[in-house]
Coordinates of C-alpha atoms in Angstrom, one line a residue:
M1 CA 62.7 122.6 113.6
T2 CA 65.3 121.2 113.7
I3 CA 67.9 120.8 117.3
A4 CA 70.9 121.7 116.3
I5 CA 73.5 119.0 117.1
A6 CA 75.8 120.9 119.4
K7 CA 72.3 121.7 121.6
L8 CA 71.8 118.0 122.4
S9 CA 72.3 117.0 125.9
D10 CA 74.0 114.2 126.1
P11 CA 77.6 114.3 125.0
V12 CA 77.7 110.6 124.2
V13 CA 74.9 110.7 121.3
R14 CA 75.6 114.5 120.3
A15 CA 79.3 113.1 118.8
V16 CA 77.5 109.7 117.7
V17 CA 74.8 112.2 115.4
T18 CA 78.1 114.2 114.6
A19 CA 79.8 111.0 113.6
I20 CA 76.7 109.5 111.8
N21 CA 76.1 112.7 109.3
A22 CA 80.1 113.6 109.2
G23 CA 79.6 110.2 107.3
D24 CA 83.0 109.0 109.8
R25 CA 81.7 105.0 110.1
E26 CA 85.7 105.3 112.3
A27 CA 83.8 108.1 114.9
F28 CA 81.1 105.6 115.0
V29 CA 82.6 102.6 116.3
G30 CA 85.2 104.4 118.8
L31 CA 81.8 105.5 120.5
L32 CA 80.9 102.1 120.3
A33 CA 81.1 99.7 124.3
D34 CA 82.4 96.4 123.4
G35 CA 79.6 93.9 123.1
A36 CA 77.4 97.5 121.9
T37 CA 73.7 95.8 120.6
M38 CA 70.7 97.3 118.2
S39 CA 67.4 97.0 116.8
D40 CA 65.7 98.4 114.4
D41 CA 61.6 98.6 114.0
G42 CA 61.7 95.8 117.0
S43 CA 64.1 93.6 115.4
D44 CA 67.2 92.8 116.8
R45 CA 70.1 93.2 114.3
N46 CA 73.8 92.8 113.3
L47 CA 75.2 96.0 114.2
A48 CA 78.2 96.0 111.7
D49 CA 76.6 94.7 108.8
W50 CA 73.1 97.1 109.3
I51 CA 75.2 100.7 110.5
D52 CA 77.1 100.0 107.3
R53 CA 74.0 99.4 104.8
E54 CA 71.8 102.4 106.4
I55 CA 74.7 105.0 107.2
F56 CA 77.9 104.8 105.9
T57 CA 76.9 103.1 102.7
A58 CA 73.9 104.9 102.4
H59 CA 75.0 108.4 103.2
G60 CA 73.0 108.2 106.3
R61 CA 71.9 111.8 107.6
M62 CA 70.2 112.7 110.7
D63 CA 67.9 115.6 111.6
V64 CA 66.3 115.6 115.2
Q65 CA 63.6 117.3 115.7
T66 CA 62.7 116.4 119.3
E67 CA 65.3 114.8 122.1
S68 CA 63.9 113.7 125.7
D69 CA 65.4 111.8 128.3
G70 CA 68.4 113.4 129.1
G71 CA 68.9 113.7 125.1
R72 CA 69.2 109.9 125.0
A73 CA 66.0 109.9 123.3
L74 CA 65.9 111.9 120.0
V75 CA 62.8 112.1 116.9
A76 CA 64.6 112.7 113.6
N77 CA 63.6 113.2 110.0
F78 CA 66.7 110.5 109.1
T79 CA 67.9 110.2 105.1
N80 CA 69.7 107.8 102.9
D81 CA 70.2 107.0 99.5
T82 CA 68.5 103.3 100.1
W83 CA 65.0 104.7 101.4
G84 CA 64.8 108.9 101.4
E85 CA 63.7 110.4 104.3
M86 CA 61.4 109.4 106.8
R87 CA 60.6 110.1 110.6
T88 CA 62.8 108.2 112.9
A89 CA 62.6 107.2 117.0
W90 CA 65.8 106.3 118.6
R91 CA 66.8 105.4 121.8
F92 CA 70.2 105.3 123.2
A93 CA 72.1 103.6 126.0
V94 CA 75.1 104.9 127.6
D95 CA 77.6 102.8 129.8
G96 CA 80.7 104.2 130.9
G97 CA 80.6 107.5 128.2
K98 CA 80.0 104.5 125.3
L99 CA 77.0 103.8 123.7
S100 CA 75.9 100.0 124.7
R101 CA 72.8 99.6 122.8
F102 CA 70.4 101.6 120.7
E103 CA 67.0 100.7 118.9
T104 CA 65.4 103.0 115.9
G105 CA 62.3 102.7 113.9
Q106 CA 60.0 104.8 112.2
A107 CA 58.5 107.5 114.6

């Protein structure tokens, strides 16, 4: 069962998922803290390159299945034009109302 985006507990994470699902790169980037970082399947990646390749040019979309850790840990079915649909885990670090790091990978 999918959790409606409006029901996600953490406001920054809610805004991140909203931006991803809307294909709104500008809104997503606006949520990032200076020097924000990310990892995919345990390997640090260049954040700007990764979001363009995996989310915004590939029409990425998250259907959140579960949340924990106050809404900063999600399990979601992530779909994009490159890989199709996969079950993924996401962990978000929020600092001062901005996303400072996220980690994702297959769940």
